[in-house]
Amino acid sequence: MDAIEKELDKLTNGGANLSKSIKDIDKCLEILMNARTTIEQDPTTTVPTLQALESQLKSGFQLANDNLKGLHGGITKYGKALDKKFKHSTNENAFGALANRQPLINRAIQMHLLREGNFEIADMFAKEAGLVEDVPSVLDIEFRELFSIQESLRRKELKPAIEWAEKRRDQLESRATNLEFELHRLQYMILLFQGTPDDVPNALAYAKAQFGPFQKKYLAEISQLAGCVVWREKLAISPYAALIQDESSWQSTIDLFTTEFCALLRLSAESPLYVATTAGAIALPTFNKMATIMKAKKTEWTSQNELPVEVPLPDKFKYHSIFVCPVSKEQTTDSNPPMMIPCGHVLAKDTVQKLARGTGSRYKCPYCPADSLPKDAREIYL
Ligand SMILES: [Zn+2]
């Protein structure tokens, strides 16, 4: 039985105690009334009779009091049980919600392990968490490919990455990425600086064979690459010094490859689990402070889809533009989207409606002399 129900049950029994106490008090009153009548009728009532009355009364009160003590204790315990239950159920709800999301969390963990190249651990995790085909096996294969290409890029072997990109040229083209050209450019630079007597002819042969499809878009870059042949011996002090590959530029190529690879799988380049836990860790002190303040001020967090405080996150964790209405100072939402009015100024939908006094009548833009009708405002997507 639930603690609160137990206490409530006891309290109901306490209710029986209460009626007993009432009866006891009634009895006491009856004794007093009788005593009064007795004294009135016979003013010479002897002390022993009065003493007997007194002891009757005393025991009556004692009984009533004892019964009330039980009732009082019951009420206190019930209150405490309620407090405990209330606190407990908040957590329970939170954990309940967490339990509902467990499959999603498991999936996120499995995906994270795959992204990190921990394939065996991912398999083990899937088995132990009872995940059956939660992450499609095709993704597993894709991530294995990603990881092996990343590894070869770290060894400065470009061939697997170039082959991957060549096969997906159209898709990459539609994403307007320079990944494939970037890989060929790197390969060209490697050939040019291998330190053999054939470096220049090898690099030029490579350029001739591979740069053709990129002429239109990357002519300036190709010219630079051709020009740096002349400066090969003194590249560091040449106008082409920026073309020198160091470790950080290799890393940015690996990052670019990862981003494009994940994008074609319609996934973010960063593991969502990593981003969520890191952002959560950054936000935790703010939340903690907020909870303390809310407790001290006895206030509740009422906003639905919005945090009541700003959480400063690094720029790389900012994915969506936000729009704050310059009039209402409120951040726009799905139900209150930003609207562009004919003069070009942008306000929140609610503000437009307020300006038009909800009647659809003409209103004046708060920022310029133009006036317009609410129906002419157009929703914009940031
Ligand atoms: Zn305007």
XYZ file of C-alpha atoms and ligand atoms in Angstrom:
383
model
C 0.000 0.000 0.000
C 1.155 3.490 -0.802
C 2.452 5.452 2.233
C -0.109 8.150 1.699
C -2.985 5.672 1.523
C -1.749 4.065 4.730
C -1.806 7.390 6.504
C -5.210 8.187 5.090
C -6.462 4.849 6.337
C -5.092 5.570 9.786
C -6.716 8.967 9.671
C -10.089 7.400 8.887
C -9.587 5.298 12.000
C -8.628 8.553 13.642
C -12.026 9.787 12.529
C -13.529 7.052 14.629
C -11.346 8.359 17.463
C -12.762 11.826 16.871
C -16.369 10.645 17.232
C -15.331 8.775 20.388
C -13.825 12.010 21.766
C -17.016 13.893 20.958
C -19.018 11.271 22.834
C -16.583 11.535 25.765
C -16.980 15.316 25.879
C -20.755 14.959 25.674
C -20.553 12.600 28.651
C -18.480 15.154 30.585
C -21.023 17.846 29.798
C -23.788 15.534 30.970
C -21.912 14.960 34.250
C -21.495 18.720 34.719
C -25.152 19.391 33.956
C -26.195 16.698 36.436
C -23.812 18.127 39.022
C -25.299 21.565 38.573
C -28.814 20.199 38.988
C -27.727 18.220 42.047
C -26.126 21.302 43.687
C -29.085 23.507 42.782
C -31.522 21.034 44.257
C -29.461 20.389 47.372
C -27.072 23.206 48.318
C -25.799 21.083 51.203
C -24.181 18.527 48.846
C -21.264 16.955 50.663
C -17.632 17.175 49.662
C -17.302 13.447 48.897
C -20.123 13.711 46.327
C -18.375 16.673 44.682
C -15.067 14.807 44.715
C -16.726 11.841 43.063
C -18.110 14.175 40.370
C -14.686 15.707 39.872
C -12.994 12.345 39.367
C -15.744 11.299 36.915
C -15.110 14.474 34.943
C -11.333 14.034 35.054
C -11.468 10.522 33.657
C -13.934 11.692 30.952
C -11.563 14.480 29.841
C -8.591 12.151 29.996
C -10.300 9.708 27.661
C -11.318 12.445 25.225
C -7.788 13.821 25.282
C -6.186 10.435 24.637
C -8.431 9.806 21.684
C -7.677 13.274 20.295
C -3.912 12.667 20.606
C -4.216 9.751 18.218
C -6.206 11.886 15.819
C -3.729 14.753 16.021
C -0.809 12.404 15.389
C -2.658 10.963 12.399
C -3.175 14.406 10.854
C 0.507 15.294 11.296
C 1.627 12.018 9.741
C -0.800 12.444 6.861
C 0.577 15.939 6.176
C 4.125 14.620 6.233
C 3.201 11.744 3.956
C 1.612 14.236 1.541
C 4.762 16.380 1.503
C 6.905 13.344 0.935
C 4.600 12.019 -1.738
C 4.528 15.343 -3.552
C 8.294 15.587 -3.601
C 8.668 11.966 -4.476
C 6.150 12.044 -7.293
C 7.939 14.972 -8.944
C 11.023 12.814 -9.151
C 8.952 9.846 -10.130
C 7.489 11.810 -13.022
C 10.917 12.869 -14.086
C 12.194 9.311 -13.926
C 9.003 8.047 -15.498
C 9.554 10.386 -18.415
C 13.134 9.213 -18.559
C 12.002 5.597 -18.642
C 9.759 6.379 -21.606
C 12.746 7.825 -23.379
C 15.018 4.964 -22.485
C 14.822 3.423 -25.971
C 15.807 6.772 -27.488
C 18.648 7.190 -25.022
C 19.873 3.663 -25.734
C 19.777 4.407 -29.427
C 21.714 7.639 -28.907
C 24.365 5.756 -26.908
C 24.653 3.070 -29.571
C 24.916 5.674 -32.319
C 27.542 7.557 -30.349
C 29.631 4.427 -29.924
C 29.365 3.713 -33.653
C 30.369 7.257 -34.512
C 33.383 6.976 -32.279
C 34.424 3.784 -34.046
C 33.823 1.655 -30.942
C 32.072 -1.031 -32.976
C 32.609 -3.920 -30.610
C 31.395 -1.925 -27.616
C 28.397 -0.764 -29.652
C 27.540 -4.376 -30.490
C 27.947 -5.423 -26.876
C 25.839 -2.506 -25.686
C 23.086 -3.328 -28.197
C 23.075 -6.925 -27.015
C 23.008 -6.090 -23.309
C 20.410 -3.345 -23.664
C 18.274 -5.682 -25.745
C 18.279 -3.423 -28.803
C 17.112 -5.306 -31.821
C 17.919 -3.561 -35.081
C 17.429 -0.265 -33.295
C 20.173 1.289 -35.342
C 19.725 -0.035 -38.871
C 22.618 -2.313 -39.781
C 23.218 -0.220 -42.894
C 24.245 2.634 -40.593
C 26.610 0.303 -38.804
C 28.269 -0.485 -42.156
C 28.377 3.184 -43.130
C 30.043 4.161 -39.864
C 32.609 1.428 -40.271
C 33.432 2.903 -43.679
C 33.606 6.428 -42.235
C 35.940 5.285 -39.506
C 38.247 3.414 -41.847
C 38.447 6.402 -44.232
C 39.138 8.734 -41.295
C 41.912 6.411 -40.209
C 43.495 6.435 -43.650
C 43.218 10.236 -43.755
C 45.081 10.358 -40.455
C 47.794 8.283 -42.106
C 47.663 10.873 -44.930
C 46.346 8.327 -47.389
C 43.798 10.052 -49.552
C 42.792 7.341 -52.001
C 39.817 5.857 -50.065
C 38.392 9.311 -49.349
C 38.800 10.394 -52.984
C 37.096 7.222 -54.218
C 34.240 7.762 -51.785
C 33.801 11.380 -52.909
C 34.046 10.546 -56.619
C 31.209 8.062 -56.332
C 29.024 10.714 -54.718
C 30.058 13.677 -56.839
C 26.487 14.683 -57.716
C 25.239 14.530 -54.156
C 28.235 16.489 -52.908
C 27.782 18.975 -55.738
C 24.212 19.630 -54.620
C 25.539 20.415 -51.157
C 27.929 22.949 -52.687
C 30.873 21.433 -50.841
C 34.445 21.589 -52.054
C 35.343 18.260 -50.458
C 36.326 16.394 -53.615
C 38.484 19.203 -54.970
C 40.039 19.680 -51.537
C 41.068 16.009 -51.477
C 42.575 16.193 -54.976
C 44.374 19.385 -54.046
C 45.887 17.665 -51.031
C 46.945 14.698 -53.142
C 48.607 17.051 -55.617
C 50.535 18.788 -52.839
C 51.676 15.456 -51.410
C 52.973 14.365 -54.826
C 54.737 17.690 -55.304
C 56.626 17.419 -52.032
C 57.527 13.765 -51.912
C 61.189 14.550 -52.272
C 61.881 12.449 -55.374
C 63.291 13.763 -58.668
C 59.948 12.993 -60.309
C 57.857 15.123 -57.917
C 57.033 17.861 -60.416
C 56.108 15.616 -63.379
C 54.100 13.350 -61.064
C 52.193 16.266 -59.562
C 51.550 17.833 -62.945
C 50.381 14.502 -64.375
C 48.013 14.170 -61.458
C 46.694 17.698 -62.000
C 46.162 16.991 -65.680
C 44.274 13.794 -64.926
C 42.119 15.039 -62.050
C 41.568 18.789 -62.113
C 39.588 18.835 -65.364
C 36.078 18.562 -63.871
C 36.880 21.320 -61.358
C 38.206 23.928 -63.807
C 35.036 25.899 -63.976
C 34.534 26.313 -60.286
C 38.098 26.299 -58.972
C 40.186 27.883 -61.718
C 41.810 30.390 -59.348
C 42.822 27.614 -56.952
C 44.131 25.418 -59.785
C 46.234 28.340 -61.075
C 47.743 28.777 -57.623
C 48.550 25.095 -57.424
C 50.246 25.259 -60.810
C 52.092 28.426 -59.778
C 53.479 26.894 -56.623
C 55.518 24.446 -58.755
C 57.867 27.336 -59.508
C 58.280 28.089 -55.809
C 58.566 24.511 -54.752
C 61.956 24.972 -53.070
C 60.953 28.090 -51.143
C 57.251 27.607 -50.667
C 57.302 28.913 -47.078
C 58.522 32.337 -48.185
C 56.452 32.344 -51.375
C 53.031 33.860 -52.091
C 51.768 30.274 -51.837
C 52.808 29.706 -48.232
C 49.144 29.285 -47.292
C 49.070 26.093 -49.339
C 51.448 24.323 -46.985
C 49.672 21.536 -45.187
C 50.224 21.340 -41.467
C 48.572 19.078 -38.917
C 45.703 21.469 -38.257
C 44.842 21.727 -41.954
C 44.855 17.935 -42.152
C 42.483 17.864 -39.214
C 40.168 20.361 -40.903
C 40.132 18.121 -43.996
C 39.193 15.160 -41.799
C 36.469 17.274 -40.184
C 35.178 18.366 -43.579
C 35.088 14.769 -44.746
C 33.228 13.697 -41.580
C 30.694 16.501 -41.956
C 29.960 15.613 -45.584
C 29.844 11.894 -44.905
C 27.333 12.379 -42.075
C 25.355 14.953 -44.066
C 24.752 12.434 -46.850
C 23.409 10.088 -44.169
C 21.252 13.000 -43.029
C 23.066 13.055 -39.710
C 24.874 15.832 -37.881
C 28.652 15.756 -37.947
C 28.854 15.841 -34.154
C 27.401 13.065 -32.042
C 24.081 14.369 -30.636
C 24.830 12.578 -27.385
C 28.148 14.383 -27.075
C 26.547 17.742 -27.868
C 23.634 17.175 -25.476
C 25.786 16.048 -22.561
C 28.362 18.784 -23.101
C 25.712 21.501 -23.390
C 23.978 19.977 -20.349
C 27.200 20.049 -18.337
C 27.749 23.691 -19.276
C 24.152 24.536 -18.330
C 24.116 22.611 -15.050
C 25.513 25.368 -12.763
C 22.940 27.805 -14.209
C 20.105 25.324 -13.586
C 21.379 24.685 -10.088
C 21.401 28.384 -9.312
C 17.949 28.738 -10.844
C 16.597 25.901 -8.669
C 18.024 27.545 -5.527
C 16.476 30.904 -6.409
C 13.137 29.307 -7.283
C 13.131 27.467 -3.966
C 13.995 30.613 -2.010
C 11.348 32.686 -3.788
C 8.858 29.806 -3.840
C 8.236 30.292 -7.557
C 7.550 27.747 -10.263
C 8.978 27.399 -13.745
C 5.961 28.132 -15.883
C 7.224 28.670 -19.438
C 6.513 25.636 -21.586
C 9.001 25.397 -24.434
C 11.493 27.857 -23.152
C 14.033 27.978 -20.380
C 13.424 30.781 -17.890
C 17.123 31.684 -18.019
C 19.700 32.155 -20.731
C 22.346 29.458 -20.925
C 25.525 30.780 -22.511
C 26.773 28.102 -24.930
C 29.783 28.229 -27.242
C 29.031 29.303 -30.822
C 29.480 25.804 -32.206
C 26.485 24.706 -30.142
C 24.200 27.271 -31.713
C 22.249 25.762 -34.568
C 19.165 27.864 -35.036
C 18.642 31.543 -35.514
C 16.182 33.097 -33.145
C 14.059 36.172 -33.609
C 12.964 38.434 -30.805
C 10.087 40.748 -31.624
C 11.378 44.322 -31.261
C 7.987 45.438 -29.899
C 6.907 42.710 -27.502
C 10.512 41.649 -26.757
C 9.321 38.054 -26.929
C 11.139 35.301 -28.744
C 9.062 34.031 -31.658
C 7.717 30.482 -31.592
C 5.865 28.133 -33.955
C 2.544 29.554 -32.803
C 3.805 33.133 -32.742
C 6.127 33.253 -35.775
C 7.995 36.257 -37.162
C 5.967 38.135 -39.791
C 7.292 40.533 -42.387
C 4.928 43.432 -42.989
C 4.796 45.142 -46.414
C 7.283 47.899 -45.444
C 9.877 45.185 -44.757
C 9.896 45.397 -40.976
C 9.530 42.175 -39.050
C 7.335 41.729 -35.982
C 5.915 38.779 -34.097
C 2.480 37.603 -35.245
C 0.898 38.435 -31.873
C 2.294 41.966 -32.079
C 0.795 42.475 -35.547
C -2.560 41.301 -34.230
C -2.316 43.549 -31.203
C -1.418 46.544 -33.377
C -4.459 45.855 -35.536
C -6.478 45.485 -32.290
C -7.493 42.013 -33.381
C -9.950 43.456 -35.884
C -7.914 43.055 -39.044
C -8.044 46.831 -39.528
C -5.211 49.003 -40.824
C -2.375 49.676 -38.454
C 0.780 51.755 -38.541
C 4.206 50.129 -38.515
C 5.944 51.001 -35.225
C 9.201 51.669 -37.122
C 8.234 53.647 -40.204
C 5.322 55.719 -41.447
C 3.878 52.902 -43.567
C 0.531 51.423 -42.659
C -0.855 48.071 -43.785
C -3.413 45.365 -43.160
C -2.604 42.353 -40.964
C -3.512 40.010 -43.842
C -0.610 41.430 -45.864
C 1.944 40.316 -43.283
C 3.885 37.240 -44.417
C 5.416 34.624 -42.211
C 9.163 34.359 -42.568
C 11.382 31.397 -41.845
C 14.771 31.961 -40.305
Zn 7.846 49.565 -41.253
